[in-house]
Short mmCIF file of C-alpha atoms (C1' of nucleotides) in Angstrom, two decimals:
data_model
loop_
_atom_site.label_atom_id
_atom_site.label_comp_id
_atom_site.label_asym_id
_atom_site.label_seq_id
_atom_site.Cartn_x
_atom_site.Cartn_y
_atom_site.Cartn_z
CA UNK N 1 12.54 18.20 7.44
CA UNK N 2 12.99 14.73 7.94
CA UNK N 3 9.63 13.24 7.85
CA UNK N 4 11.03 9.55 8.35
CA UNK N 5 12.56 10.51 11.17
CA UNK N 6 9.79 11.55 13.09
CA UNK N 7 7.67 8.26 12.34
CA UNK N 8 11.15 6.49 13.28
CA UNK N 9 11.11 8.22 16.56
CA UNK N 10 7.61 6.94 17.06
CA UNK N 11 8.40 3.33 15.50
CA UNK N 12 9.36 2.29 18.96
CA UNK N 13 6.86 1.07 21.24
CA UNK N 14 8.09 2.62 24.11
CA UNK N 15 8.52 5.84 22.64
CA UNK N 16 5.33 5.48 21.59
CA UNK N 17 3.79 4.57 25.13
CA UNK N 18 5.73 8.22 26.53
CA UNK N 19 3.83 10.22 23.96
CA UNK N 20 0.44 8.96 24.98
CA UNK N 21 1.50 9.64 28.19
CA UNK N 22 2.67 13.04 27.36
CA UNK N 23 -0.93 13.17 25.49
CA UNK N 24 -2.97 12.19 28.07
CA UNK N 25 -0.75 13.61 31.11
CA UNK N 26 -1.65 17.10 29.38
CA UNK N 27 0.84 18.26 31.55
CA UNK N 28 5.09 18.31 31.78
CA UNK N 29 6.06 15.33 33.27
CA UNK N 30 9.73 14.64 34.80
CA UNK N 31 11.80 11.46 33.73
CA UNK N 32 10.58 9.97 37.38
CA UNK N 33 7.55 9.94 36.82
CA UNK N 34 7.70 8.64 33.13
CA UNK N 35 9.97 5.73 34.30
CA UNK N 36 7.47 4.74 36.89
CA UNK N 37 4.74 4.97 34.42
CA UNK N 38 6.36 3.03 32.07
CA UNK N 39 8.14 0.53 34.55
CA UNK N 40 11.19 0.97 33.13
CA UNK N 41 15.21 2.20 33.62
CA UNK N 42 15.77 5.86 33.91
CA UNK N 43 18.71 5.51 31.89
CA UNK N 44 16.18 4.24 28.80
CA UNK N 45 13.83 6.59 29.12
CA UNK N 46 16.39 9.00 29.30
CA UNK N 47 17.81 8.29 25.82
CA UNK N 48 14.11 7.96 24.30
CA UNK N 49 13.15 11.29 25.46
CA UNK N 50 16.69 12.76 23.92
CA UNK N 51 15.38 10.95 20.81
CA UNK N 52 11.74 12.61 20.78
CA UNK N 53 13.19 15.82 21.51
CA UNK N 54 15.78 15.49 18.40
CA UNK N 55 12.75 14.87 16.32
CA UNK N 56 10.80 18.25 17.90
CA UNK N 57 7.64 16.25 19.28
CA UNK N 58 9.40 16.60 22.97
CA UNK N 59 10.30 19.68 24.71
CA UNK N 60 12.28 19.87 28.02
CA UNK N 61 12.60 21.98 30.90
CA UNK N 62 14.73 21.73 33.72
CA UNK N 63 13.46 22.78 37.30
CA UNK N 64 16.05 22.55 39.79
CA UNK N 65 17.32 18.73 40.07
CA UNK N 66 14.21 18.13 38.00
CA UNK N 67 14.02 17.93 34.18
CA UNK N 68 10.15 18.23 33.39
CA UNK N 69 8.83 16.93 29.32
CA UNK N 70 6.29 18.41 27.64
CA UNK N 71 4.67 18.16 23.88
CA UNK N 72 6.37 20.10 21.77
CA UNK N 73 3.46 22.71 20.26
CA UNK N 74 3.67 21.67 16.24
CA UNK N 75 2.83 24.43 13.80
CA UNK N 76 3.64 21.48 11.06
CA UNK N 77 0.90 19.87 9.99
CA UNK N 78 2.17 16.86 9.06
CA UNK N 79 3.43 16.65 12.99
CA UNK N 80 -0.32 17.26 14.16
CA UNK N 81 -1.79 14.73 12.01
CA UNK N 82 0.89 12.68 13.49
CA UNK N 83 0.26 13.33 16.87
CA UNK N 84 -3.19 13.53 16.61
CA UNK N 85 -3.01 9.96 15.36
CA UNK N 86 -1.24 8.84 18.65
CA UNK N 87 -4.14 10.30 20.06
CA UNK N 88 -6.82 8.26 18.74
CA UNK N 89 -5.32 5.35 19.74
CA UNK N 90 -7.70 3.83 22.41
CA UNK N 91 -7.08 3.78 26.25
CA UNK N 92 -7.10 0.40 26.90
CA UNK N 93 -4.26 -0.19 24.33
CA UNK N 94 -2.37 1.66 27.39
CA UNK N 95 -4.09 0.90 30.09
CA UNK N 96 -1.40 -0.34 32.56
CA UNK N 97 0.55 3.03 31.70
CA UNK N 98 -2.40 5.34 32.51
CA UNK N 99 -3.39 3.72 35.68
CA UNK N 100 0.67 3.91 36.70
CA UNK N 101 0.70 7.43 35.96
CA UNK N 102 -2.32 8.70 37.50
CA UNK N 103 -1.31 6.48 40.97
CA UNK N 104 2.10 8.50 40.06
CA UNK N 105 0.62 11.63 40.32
CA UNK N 106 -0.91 11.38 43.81
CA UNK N 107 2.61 11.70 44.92
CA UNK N 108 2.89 15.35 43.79
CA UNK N 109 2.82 18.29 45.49
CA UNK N 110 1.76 22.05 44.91
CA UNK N 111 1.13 19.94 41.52
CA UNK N 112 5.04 19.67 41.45
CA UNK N 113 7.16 16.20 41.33
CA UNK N 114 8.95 15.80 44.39
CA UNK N 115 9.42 12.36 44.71
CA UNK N 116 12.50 11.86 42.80
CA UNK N 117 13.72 7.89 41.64
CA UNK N 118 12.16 5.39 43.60
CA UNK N 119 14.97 2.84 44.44
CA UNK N 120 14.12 -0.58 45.37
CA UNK N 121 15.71 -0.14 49.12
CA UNK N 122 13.77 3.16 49.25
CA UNK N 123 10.29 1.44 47.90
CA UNK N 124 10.24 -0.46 50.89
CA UNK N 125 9.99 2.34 53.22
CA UNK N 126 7.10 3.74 51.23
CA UNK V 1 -3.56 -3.71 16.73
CA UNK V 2 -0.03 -3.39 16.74
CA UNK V 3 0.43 1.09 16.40
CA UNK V 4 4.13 1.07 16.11
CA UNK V 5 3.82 -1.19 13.57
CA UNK V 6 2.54 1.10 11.64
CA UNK V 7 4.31 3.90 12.21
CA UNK V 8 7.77 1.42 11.72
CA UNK V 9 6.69 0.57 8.13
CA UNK V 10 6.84 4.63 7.38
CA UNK V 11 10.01 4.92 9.35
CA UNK V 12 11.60 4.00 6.18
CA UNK V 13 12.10 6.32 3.37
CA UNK V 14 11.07 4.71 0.56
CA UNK V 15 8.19 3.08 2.39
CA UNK V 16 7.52 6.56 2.63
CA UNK V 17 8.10 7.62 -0.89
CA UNK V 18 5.42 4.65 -1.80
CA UNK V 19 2.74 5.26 0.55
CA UNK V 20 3.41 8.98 -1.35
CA UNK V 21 3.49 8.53 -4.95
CA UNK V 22 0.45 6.12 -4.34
CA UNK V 23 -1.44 8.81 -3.04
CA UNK V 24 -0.82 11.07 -5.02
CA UNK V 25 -1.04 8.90 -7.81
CA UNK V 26 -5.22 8.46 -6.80
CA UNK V 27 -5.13 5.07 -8.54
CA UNK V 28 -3.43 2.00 -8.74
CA UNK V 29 0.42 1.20 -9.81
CA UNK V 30 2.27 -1.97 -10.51
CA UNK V 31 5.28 -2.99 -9.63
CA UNK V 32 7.41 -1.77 -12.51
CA UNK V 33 5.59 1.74 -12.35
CA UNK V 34 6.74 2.07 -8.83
CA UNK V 35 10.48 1.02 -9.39
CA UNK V 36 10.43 3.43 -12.17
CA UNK V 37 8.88 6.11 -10.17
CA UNK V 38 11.53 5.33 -7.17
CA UNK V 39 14.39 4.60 -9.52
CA UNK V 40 15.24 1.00 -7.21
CA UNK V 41 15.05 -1.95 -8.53
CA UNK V 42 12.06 -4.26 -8.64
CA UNK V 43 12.91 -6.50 -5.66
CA UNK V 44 13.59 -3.92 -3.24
CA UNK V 45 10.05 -2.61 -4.05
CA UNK V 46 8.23 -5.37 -3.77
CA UNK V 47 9.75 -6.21 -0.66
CA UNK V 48 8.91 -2.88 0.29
CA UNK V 49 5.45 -3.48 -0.82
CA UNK V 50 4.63 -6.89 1.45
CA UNK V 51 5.74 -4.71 4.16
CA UNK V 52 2.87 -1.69 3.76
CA UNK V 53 -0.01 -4.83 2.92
CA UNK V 54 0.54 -6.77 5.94
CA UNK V 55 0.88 -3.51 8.15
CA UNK V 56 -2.54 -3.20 6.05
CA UNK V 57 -1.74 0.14 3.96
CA UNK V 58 -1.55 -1.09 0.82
CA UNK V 59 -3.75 -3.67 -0.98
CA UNK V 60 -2.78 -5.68 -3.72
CA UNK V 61 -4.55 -7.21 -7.04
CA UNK V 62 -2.93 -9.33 -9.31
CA UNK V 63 -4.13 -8.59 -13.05
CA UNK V 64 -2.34 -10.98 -15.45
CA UNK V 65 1.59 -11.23 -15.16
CA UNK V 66 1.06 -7.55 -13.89
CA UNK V 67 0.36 -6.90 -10.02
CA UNK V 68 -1.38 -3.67 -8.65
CA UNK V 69 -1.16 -2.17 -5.59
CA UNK V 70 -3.13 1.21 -4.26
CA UNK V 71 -3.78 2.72 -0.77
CA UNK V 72 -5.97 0.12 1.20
CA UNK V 73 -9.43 1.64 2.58
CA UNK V 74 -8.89 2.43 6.20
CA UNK V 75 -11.56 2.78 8.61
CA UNK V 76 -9.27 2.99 11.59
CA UNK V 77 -8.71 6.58 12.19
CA UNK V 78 -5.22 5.99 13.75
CA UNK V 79 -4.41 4.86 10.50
CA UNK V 80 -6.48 7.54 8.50
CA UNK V 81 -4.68 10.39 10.53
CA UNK V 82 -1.17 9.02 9.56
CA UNK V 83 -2.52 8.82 6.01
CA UNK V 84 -3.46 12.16 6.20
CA UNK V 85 0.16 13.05 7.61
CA UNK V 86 1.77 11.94 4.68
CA UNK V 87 -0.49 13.49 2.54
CA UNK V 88 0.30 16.66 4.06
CA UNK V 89 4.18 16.30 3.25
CA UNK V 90 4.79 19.45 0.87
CA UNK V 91 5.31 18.49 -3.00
CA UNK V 92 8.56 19.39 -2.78
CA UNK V 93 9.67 16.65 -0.47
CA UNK V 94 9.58 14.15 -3.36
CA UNK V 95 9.43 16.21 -6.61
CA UNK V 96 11.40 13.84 -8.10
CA UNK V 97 9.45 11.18 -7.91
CA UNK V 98 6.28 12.46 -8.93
CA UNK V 99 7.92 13.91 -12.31
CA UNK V 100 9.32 10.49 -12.68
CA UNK V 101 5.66 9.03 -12.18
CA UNK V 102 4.30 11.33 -14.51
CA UNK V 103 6.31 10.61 -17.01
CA UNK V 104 5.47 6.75 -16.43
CA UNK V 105 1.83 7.01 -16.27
CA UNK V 106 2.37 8.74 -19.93
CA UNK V 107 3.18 5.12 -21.31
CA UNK V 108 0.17 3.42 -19.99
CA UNK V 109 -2.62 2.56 -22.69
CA UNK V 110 -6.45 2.18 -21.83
CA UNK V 111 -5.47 3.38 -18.45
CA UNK V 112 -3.65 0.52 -17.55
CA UNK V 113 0.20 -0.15 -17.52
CA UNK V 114 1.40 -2.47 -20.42
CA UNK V 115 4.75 -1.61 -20.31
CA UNK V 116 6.87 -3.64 -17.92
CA UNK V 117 10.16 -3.64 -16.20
CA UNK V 118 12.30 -1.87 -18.57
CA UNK V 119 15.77 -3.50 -18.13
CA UNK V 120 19.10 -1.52 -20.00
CA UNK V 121 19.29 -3.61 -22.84
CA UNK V 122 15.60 -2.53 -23.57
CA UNK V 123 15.53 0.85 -22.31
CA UNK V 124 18.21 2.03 -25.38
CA UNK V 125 15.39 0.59 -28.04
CA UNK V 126 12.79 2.72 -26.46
"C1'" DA F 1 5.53 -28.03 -23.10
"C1'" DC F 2 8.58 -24.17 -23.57
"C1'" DC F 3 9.95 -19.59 -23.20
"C1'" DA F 4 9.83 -14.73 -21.98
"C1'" DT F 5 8.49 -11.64 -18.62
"C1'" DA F 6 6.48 -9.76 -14.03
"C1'" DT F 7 6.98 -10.30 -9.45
"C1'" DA F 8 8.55 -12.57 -5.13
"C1'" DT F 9 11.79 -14.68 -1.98
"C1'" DG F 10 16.04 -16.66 0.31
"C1'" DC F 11 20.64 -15.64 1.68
"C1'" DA F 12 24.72 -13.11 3.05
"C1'" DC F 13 26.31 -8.87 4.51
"C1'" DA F 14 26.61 -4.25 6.59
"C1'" DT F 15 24.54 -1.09 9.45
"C1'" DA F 16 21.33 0.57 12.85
"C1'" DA F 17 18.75 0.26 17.13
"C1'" DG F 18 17.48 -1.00 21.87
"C1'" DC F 19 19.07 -2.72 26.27
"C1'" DG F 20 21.82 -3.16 30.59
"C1'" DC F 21 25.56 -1.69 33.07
"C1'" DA F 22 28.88 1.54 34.59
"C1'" DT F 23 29.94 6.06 34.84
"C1'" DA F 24 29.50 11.03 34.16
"C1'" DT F 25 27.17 15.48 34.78
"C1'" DA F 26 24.12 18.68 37.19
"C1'" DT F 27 21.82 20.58 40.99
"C1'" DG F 28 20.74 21.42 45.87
"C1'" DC F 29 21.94 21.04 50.56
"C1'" DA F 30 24.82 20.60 54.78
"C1'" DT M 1 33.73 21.54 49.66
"C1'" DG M 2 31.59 17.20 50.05
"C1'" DC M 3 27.60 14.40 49.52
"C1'" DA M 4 23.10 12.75 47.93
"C1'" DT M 5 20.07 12.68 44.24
"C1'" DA M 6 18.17 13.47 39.32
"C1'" DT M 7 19.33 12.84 34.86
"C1'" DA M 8 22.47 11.85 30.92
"C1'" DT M 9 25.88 9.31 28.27
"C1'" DG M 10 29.38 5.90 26.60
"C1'" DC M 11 30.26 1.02 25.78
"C1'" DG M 12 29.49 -3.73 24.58
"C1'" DC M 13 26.16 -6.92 23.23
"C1'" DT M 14 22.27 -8.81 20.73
"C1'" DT M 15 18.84 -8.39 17.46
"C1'" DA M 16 16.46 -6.03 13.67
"C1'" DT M 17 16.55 -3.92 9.16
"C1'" DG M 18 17.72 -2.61 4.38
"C1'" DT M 19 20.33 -3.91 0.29
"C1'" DG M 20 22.17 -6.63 -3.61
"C1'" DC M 21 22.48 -10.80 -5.81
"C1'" DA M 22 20.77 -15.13 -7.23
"C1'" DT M 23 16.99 -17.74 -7.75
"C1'" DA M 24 12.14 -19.06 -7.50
"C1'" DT M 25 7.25 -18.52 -8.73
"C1'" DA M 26 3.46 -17.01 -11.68
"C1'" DT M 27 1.33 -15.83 -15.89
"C1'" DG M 28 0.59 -15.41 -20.93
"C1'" DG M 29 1.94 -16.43 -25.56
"C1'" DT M 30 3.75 -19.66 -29.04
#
DNA sequence: ACCATATATGCACATAAGCGCATATATGCA
DNA sequence: TGCATATATGCGCTTATGTGCATATATGGT
């Protein structure tokens, strides 16, 4: 395996930010609703999840137009200690991520993403 | 504290192989020990080397012409679980180098490394 | 003071990485 | 089949990173 890789893949702040999110989510999320936790493109968090799932610490699953993330489960233990190290990094470090994704998931329902990509013409209508 | 940091100064292999053979090693190494260990020559290692200090995972002691450097004491347990990833890397992973550190640490006297960087002119003599 | 040696640093270069944009693919629905 | 939407990907650009070489700094011995 290709130890480097995997702290590579986690080098990257914002790659960094969607595994805490993962961490803390403790559930899948879809790409929506990790773009509007992370206030970013979907097109960039689209390429960072491809990269987290290259190095195993992702895994995806696709529900209709949806494609829902997940924490990989790591049998490696050099991949827990990893993980569990992104886990002990305090909330407020963060914060503005958390409080996005929580106000994110309100808009589920039947605990399913149905929201989709908020465009800017489409924020405005709510 | 800046995580990815962190995590971007093991993103690189022979950072990797350092924060390894140190380690392992249990003690402290100089400068030449480590090139010899790595088999890379002395500038790329100590380049290598201000890079793990000021992400704080290496300390430094200077101890005539010779300089030391060992695992820094980490009280952060983000940075005690990534520790503890690295440790868990299987042997295997960078046999190599440990036979090539062995082999080293055989030339120390009192414990301590009097040997120096051991340039190809001087390596034929012994 | 001078020299040898251990280590560090500046520079030029090649390569890699992240971003934004445009576009492509995939799925569901009418 | 055609369209809207969710997600992915290719391209060009800019910046970051690792390497090798040359050179600088630091220390001890003479």
């Amino acid at each position: 395996m290709h130890y480097e890789k995997i702290l590579k893949s986690l080098s990257d702040r914002t790659r960094l930010r969607i595994l805490y999110v993962l961490l803390k989510a403790k559930k899948e999320l879809c790409i929506c609703e990790i773009m509007d936790t992370l206030a970013l493109e979907h097109y960039n968090v689209s390429k960072h999840m491809k990269e987290l799932k290259v190095t195993g610490l992702v895994k995806e699953q696709r529900s209709g137009k949806f494609v829902f993330y997940a924490l990989a489960d790591n049998k490696d233990s050099f991949v827990r200690n990893i993980v569990e190290a992104v886990a002990a990094i305090p909330e407020t470090e963060f914060n503005e991520d958390t409080k996005r994704l929580n106000k994110r998931l309100t808009l589920r329902q039947n605990g399913k993403c149905v929201v989709g990509i908020l465009k800017k013409s489409r924020k405005q209508k709510g």
